[in-house]
Amino acid sequence: NAGVTQTPKFQVLKTGQSMTLQCAQDMNHEYMSWYRQDPGMGLRLIHYSVGAGITDQGEVPNGYNVSRSTTEDFPLRLLSAAPSQTSVYFCASSNRRDSYGYTFGSGTRLTVV
Amino acid sequence: AQTVTQSQPEMSVQEAETVTLSCTYDTSESDYYLFWYKQPPSRQMILVIRQEAYKQQNATENRFSVNFQKAAKSFSLKISDSQLGDAAMYFCAYRTRVKSGGSNYKLTFGKGTLLTVNP
């Protein structure tokens, strides 16, 4: 099925560990982004990309890295996990940087202990 | 700061009845987009309805409609003939620029309204 695929769905990390959350889309969307969802706070933008090779920071980028080597993939890297990064992470894509149509993945629930 | 406010943390409705979820926003832009997203327990974010600010006509999608009051910066969601499957967290969102004066955009979300549908 066409859409945004995120893996893994669940992950538990120990403080200080690193990991990569995967995001792939097969809709040839040029715009991709990562959000985190915390209780009582809605979703907040971490990083975004407007095309292969182009990324920029959102509202809460600290502790995360991204890269965009292909149109399809936009992985999110946690360099040294902290308990404050316990959250649900969503990847979203759209077909234009200023499009009003965003497609979300199913999310990754990350727990850092 | 540009914000989205959902003043009702929780709402409940009887099956087959109508419920309205409130949303207000703050923006200095003249052309923008507003959205309602539904998040069921599965966690998936599902687009329910969207509204372009330059359109005066309120958007409608089947049982879902909005009351868009641009001057009041209000964007409420009405769900008619509520069904058990409508139970979810509902988020109001607004498309804003990532950086002031920039050409890239993000979604700014409210904190959500948890809707319960009673049989």
GROMACS .gro file of C-alpha atoms in nm:
model
  232
    1ASN     CA    1   0.000   0.000   0.000
    2ALA     CA    2   0.124   0.349  -0.083
    3GLY     CA    3   0.203   0.571   0.211
    4VAL     CA    4   0.458   0.645   0.481
    5THR     CA    5   0.623   0.348   0.653
    6GLN     CA    6   0.795   0.382   0.989
    7THR     CA    7   1.004   0.122   1.165
    8PRO     CA    8   1.023   0.009   1.435
    9LYS     CA    9   0.680   0.053   1.594
   10PHE     CA   10   0.817   0.019   1.946
   11GLN     CA   11   1.164   0.055   2.092
   12VAL     CA   12   1.319   0.061   2.439
   13LEU     CA   13   1.664   0.214   2.476
   14LYS     CA   14   1.900   0.259   2.763
   15THR     CA   15   2.029   0.608   2.838
   16GLY     CA   16   2.329   0.683   2.618
   17GLN     CA   17   2.246   0.434   2.345
   18SER     CA   18   2.205   0.546   1.987
   19MET     CA   19   1.954   0.433   1.729
   20THR     CA   20   1.793   0.525   1.399
   21LEU     CA   21   1.421   0.554   1.335
   22GLN     CA   22   1.342   0.468   0.977
   23CYS     CA   23   1.093   0.647   0.753
   24ALA     CA   24   1.018   0.567   0.390
   25GLN     CA   25   0.753   0.694   0.151
   26ASP     CA   26   0.661   0.569  -0.194
   27MET     CA   27   0.457   0.866  -0.313
   28ASN     CA   28   0.752   1.060  -0.459
   29HIS     CA   29   0.688   1.337  -0.207
   30GLU     CA   30   0.967   1.593  -0.192
   31TYR     CA   31   0.882   1.722   0.155
   32MET     CA   32   0.938   1.502   0.463
   33SER     CA   33   0.942   1.582   0.831
   34TRP     CA   34   0.973   1.434   1.179
   35TYR     CA   35   0.747   1.524   1.471
   36ARG     CA   36   0.741   1.411   1.829
   37GLN     CA   37   0.422   1.375   2.031
   38ASP     CA   38   0.432   1.419   2.407
   39PRO     CA   39   0.134   1.398   2.644
   40GLY     CA   40  -0.057   1.724   2.661
   41MET     CA   41   0.164   1.897   2.405
   42GLY     CA   42   0.039   1.799   2.060
   43LEU     CA   43   0.302   1.733   1.792
   44ARG     CA   44   0.619   1.937   1.754
   45LEU     CA   45   0.853   1.954   1.456
   46ILE     CA   46   1.203   1.808   1.503
   47HIS     CA   47   1.361   1.825   1.155
   48TYR     CA   48   1.239   1.853   0.801
   49SER     CA   49   1.363   1.812   0.445
   50VAL     CA   50   1.246   1.977   0.122
   51GLY     CA   51   1.432   1.736  -0.104
   52ALA     CA   52   1.722   1.497  -0.131
   53GLY     CA   53   2.032   1.651   0.024
   54ILE     CA   54   1.841   1.937   0.192
   55THR     CA   55   1.748   1.931   0.561
   56ASP     CA   56   1.681   2.190   0.828
   57GLN     CA   57   1.591   2.217   1.195
   58GLY     CA   58   1.244   2.249   1.338
   59GLU     CA   59   1.131   2.351   1.686
   60VAL     CA   60   1.302   2.078   1.894
   61PRO     CA   61   1.611   1.954   1.704
   62ASN     CA   62   1.855   1.903   1.991
   63GLY     CA   63   1.974   1.544   2.031
   64TYR     CA   64   1.861   1.439   1.682
   65ASN     CA   65   2.029   1.417   1.342
   66VAL     CA   66   1.878   1.363   0.999
   67SER     CA   67   1.996   1.312   0.644
   68ARG     CA   68   1.818   1.275   0.312
   69SER     CA   69   2.019   1.084   0.055
   70THR     CA   70   1.716   0.974  -0.149
   71THR     CA   71   1.366   1.109  -0.210
   72GLU     CA   72   1.214   0.802  -0.044
   73ASP     CA   73   1.400   0.782   0.287
   74PHE     CA   74   1.436   1.022   0.578
   75PRO     CA   75   1.590   0.852   0.885
   76LEU     CA   76   1.602   1.015   1.229
   77ARG     CA   77   1.907   0.942   1.443
   78LEU     CA   78   1.926   0.968   1.819
   79LEU     CA   79   2.292   1.019   1.901
   80SER     CA   80   2.287   0.951   2.275
   81ALA     CA   81   1.940   0.872   2.404
   82ALA     CA   82   1.809   1.054   2.710
   83PRO     CA   83   1.491   0.993   2.914
   84SER     CA   84   1.359   1.330   2.785
   85GLN     CA   85   1.345   1.173   2.439
   86THR     CA   86   1.082   0.924   2.551
   87SER     CA   87   0.798   1.005   2.311
   88VAL     CA   88   0.601   0.894   2.010
   89TYR     CA   89   0.769   0.990   1.684
   90PHE     CA   90   0.585   1.054   1.360
   91CYS     CA   91   0.719   1.092   1.011
   92ALA     CA   92   0.510   1.290   0.763
   93SER     CA   93   0.541   1.367   0.394
   94SER     CA   94   0.376   1.594   0.138
   95ASN     CA   95   0.409   1.655  -0.233
   96ARG     CA   96   0.517   2.019  -0.210
   97ARG     CA   97   0.698   2.211   0.054
   98ASP     CA   98   0.398   2.435   0.096
   99SER     CA   99   0.133   2.176   0.033
  100TYR     CA  100  -0.153   2.148   0.271
  101GLY     CA  101  -0.170   1.770   0.230
  102TYR     CA  102   0.038   1.578   0.483
  103THR     CA  103   0.050   1.198   0.509
  104PHE     CA  104   0.165   1.055   0.842
  105GLY     CA  105   0.328   0.726   0.926
  106SER     CA  106   0.190   0.509   1.206
  107GLY     CA  107   0.444   0.630   1.459
  108THR     CA  108   0.724   0.484   1.672
  109ARG     CA  109   0.682   0.466   2.048
  110LEU     CA  110   1.026   0.513   2.202
  111THR     CA  111   1.104   0.462   2.570
  112VAL     CA  112   1.443   0.560   2.712
  113VAL     CA  113   1.522   0.410   3.051
  114ALA     CA  114   0.426   3.294   1.889
  115GLN     CA  115   0.173   3.138   1.661
  116THR     CA  116  -0.050   2.900   1.850
  117VAL     CA  117  -0.347   2.670   1.823
  118THR     CA  118  -0.579   2.640   2.122
  119GLN     CA  119  -0.824   2.359   2.185
  120SER     CA  120  -1.011   2.457   2.499
  121GLN     CA  121  -1.188   2.124   2.554
  122PRO     CA  122  -0.950   1.851   2.675
  123GLU     CA  123  -1.235   1.597   2.671
  124MET     CA  124  -1.580   1.575   2.515
  125SER     CA  125  -1.844   1.306   2.507
  126VAL     CA  126  -2.142   1.247   2.279
  127GLN     CA  127  -2.419   0.995   2.248
  128GLU     CA  128  -2.417   0.775   1.943
  129ALA     CA  129  -2.615   0.933   1.654
  130GLU     CA  130  -2.601   1.281   1.807
  131THR     CA  131  -2.398   1.584   1.703
  132VAL     CA  132  -2.090   1.723   1.873
  133THR     CA  133  -1.877   2.032   1.808
  134LEU     CA  134  -1.508   2.056   1.892
  135SER     CA  135  -1.361   2.403   1.936
  136CYS     CA  136  -1.036   2.544   1.801
  137THR     CA  137  -0.891   2.893   1.792
  138TYR     CA  138  -0.562   2.999   1.642
  139ASP     CA  139  -0.337   3.297   1.625
  140THR     CA  140  -0.167   3.409   1.305
  141SER     CA  141  -0.053   3.722   1.129
  142GLU     CA  142  -0.057   3.555   0.788
  143SER     CA  143  -0.334   3.621   0.539
  144ASP     CA  144  -0.321   3.298   0.341
  145TYR     CA  145  -0.304   2.976   0.538
  146TYR     CA  146  -0.453   2.632   0.586
  147LEU     CA  147  -0.629   2.470   0.878
  148PHE     CA  148  -0.679   2.102   0.948
  149TRP     CA  149  -0.849   1.858   1.178
  150TYR     CA  150  -0.670   1.529   1.239
  151LYS     CA  151  -0.811   1.223   1.411
  152GLN     CA  152  -0.590   0.992   1.617
  153PRO     CA  153  -0.761   0.668   1.723
  154PRO     CA  154  -0.600   0.427   1.972
  155SER     CA  155  -0.406   0.278   1.681
  156ARG     CA  156  -0.201   0.601   1.694
  157GLN     CA  157  -0.238   0.668   1.322
  158MET     CA  158  -0.285   1.038   1.236
  159ILE     CA  159  -0.578   1.059   0.994
  160LEU     CA  160  -0.671   1.378   0.810
  161VAL     CA  161  -1.039   1.448   0.870
  162ILE     CA  162  -1.091   1.780   0.696
  163ARG     CA  163  -0.902   2.086   0.576
  164GLN     CA  164  -0.987   2.447   0.504
  165GLU     CA  165  -0.812   2.706   0.291
  166ALA     CA  166  -0.833   3.046   0.455
  167TYR     CA  167  -0.909   3.225   0.128
  168LYS     CA  168  -1.225   3.020   0.081
  169GLN     CA  169  -1.529   3.160   0.256
  170GLN     CA  170  -1.728   2.840   0.214
  171ASN     CA  171  -1.695   2.600   0.505
  172ALA     CA  172  -1.541   2.263   0.420
  173THR     CA  173  -1.754   1.949   0.446
  174GLU     CA  174  -1.660   1.582   0.431
  175ASN     CA  175  -1.958   1.352   0.476
  176ARG     CA  176  -2.057   1.374   0.846
  177PHE     CA  177  -1.776   1.617   0.925
  178SER     CA  178  -1.801   1.990   0.869
  179VAL     CA  179  -1.627   2.300   0.995
  180ASN     CA  180  -1.739   2.642   1.105
  181PHE     CA  181  -1.460   2.871   0.990
  182GLN     CA  182  -1.475   3.225   1.128
  183LYS     CA  183  -1.170   3.399   0.985
  184ALA     CA  184  -1.211   3.730   1.166
  185ALA     CA  185  -1.251   3.552   1.499
  186LYS     CA  186  -0.971   3.304   1.413
  187SER     CA  187  -1.200   3.017   1.501
  188PHE     CA  188  -1.216   2.676   1.333
  189SER     CA  189  -1.458   2.435   1.498
  190LEU     CA  190  -1.534   2.080   1.387
  191LYS     CA  191  -1.888   1.946   1.384
  192ILE     CA  192  -1.946   1.572   1.377
  193SER     CA  193  -2.301   1.474   1.286
  194ASP     CA  194  -2.465   1.136   1.349
  195SER     CA  195  -2.175   1.034   1.573
  196GLN     CA  196  -2.058   0.675   1.546
  197LEU     CA  197  -1.862   0.456   1.784
  198GLY     CA  198  -1.572   0.463   1.539
  199ASP     CA  199  -1.547   0.840   1.580
  200ALA     CA  200  -1.405   0.795   1.929
  201ALA     CA  201  -1.051   0.929   1.917
  202MET     CA  202  -0.823   1.217   1.999
  203TYR     CA  203  -0.887   1.508   1.763
  204PHE     CA  204  -0.618   1.761   1.683
  205CYS     CA  205  -0.665   2.099   1.526
  206ALA     CA  206  -0.362   2.210   1.325
  207TYR     CA  207  -0.252   2.513   1.134
  208ARG     CA  208   0.011   2.543   0.865
  209THR     CA  209   0.274   2.794   0.967
  210ARG     CA  210   0.617   2.897   0.844
  211VAL     CA  211   0.902   2.715   1.011
  212LYS     CA  212   1.091   3.043   1.039
  213SER     CA  213   0.952   3.393   1.016
  214GLY     CA  214   0.968   3.513   0.655
  215GLY     CA  215   1.084   3.174   0.531
  216SER     CA  216   0.933   2.967   0.253
  217ASN     CA  217   0.911   2.633   0.434
  218TYR     CA  218   0.616   2.530   0.638
  219LYS     CA  219   0.523   2.308   0.930
  220LEU     CA  220   0.208   2.205   1.106
  221THR     CA  221   0.143   2.359   1.447
  222PHE     CA  222  -0.092   2.146   1.653
  223GLY     CA  223  -0.325   2.209   1.941
  224LYS     CA  224  -0.308   1.983   2.244
  225GLY     CA  225  -0.603   1.776   2.133
  226THR     CA  226  -0.957   1.692   2.241
  227LEU     CA  227  -1.038   1.338   2.349
  228LEU     CA  228  -1.381   1.244   2.212
  229THR     CA  229  -1.578   0.961   2.372
  230VAL     CA  230  -1.885   0.822   2.196
  231ASN     CA  231  -2.138   0.656   2.424
  232PRO     CA  232  -2.363   0.379   2.287
   0.00000   0.00000   0.00000
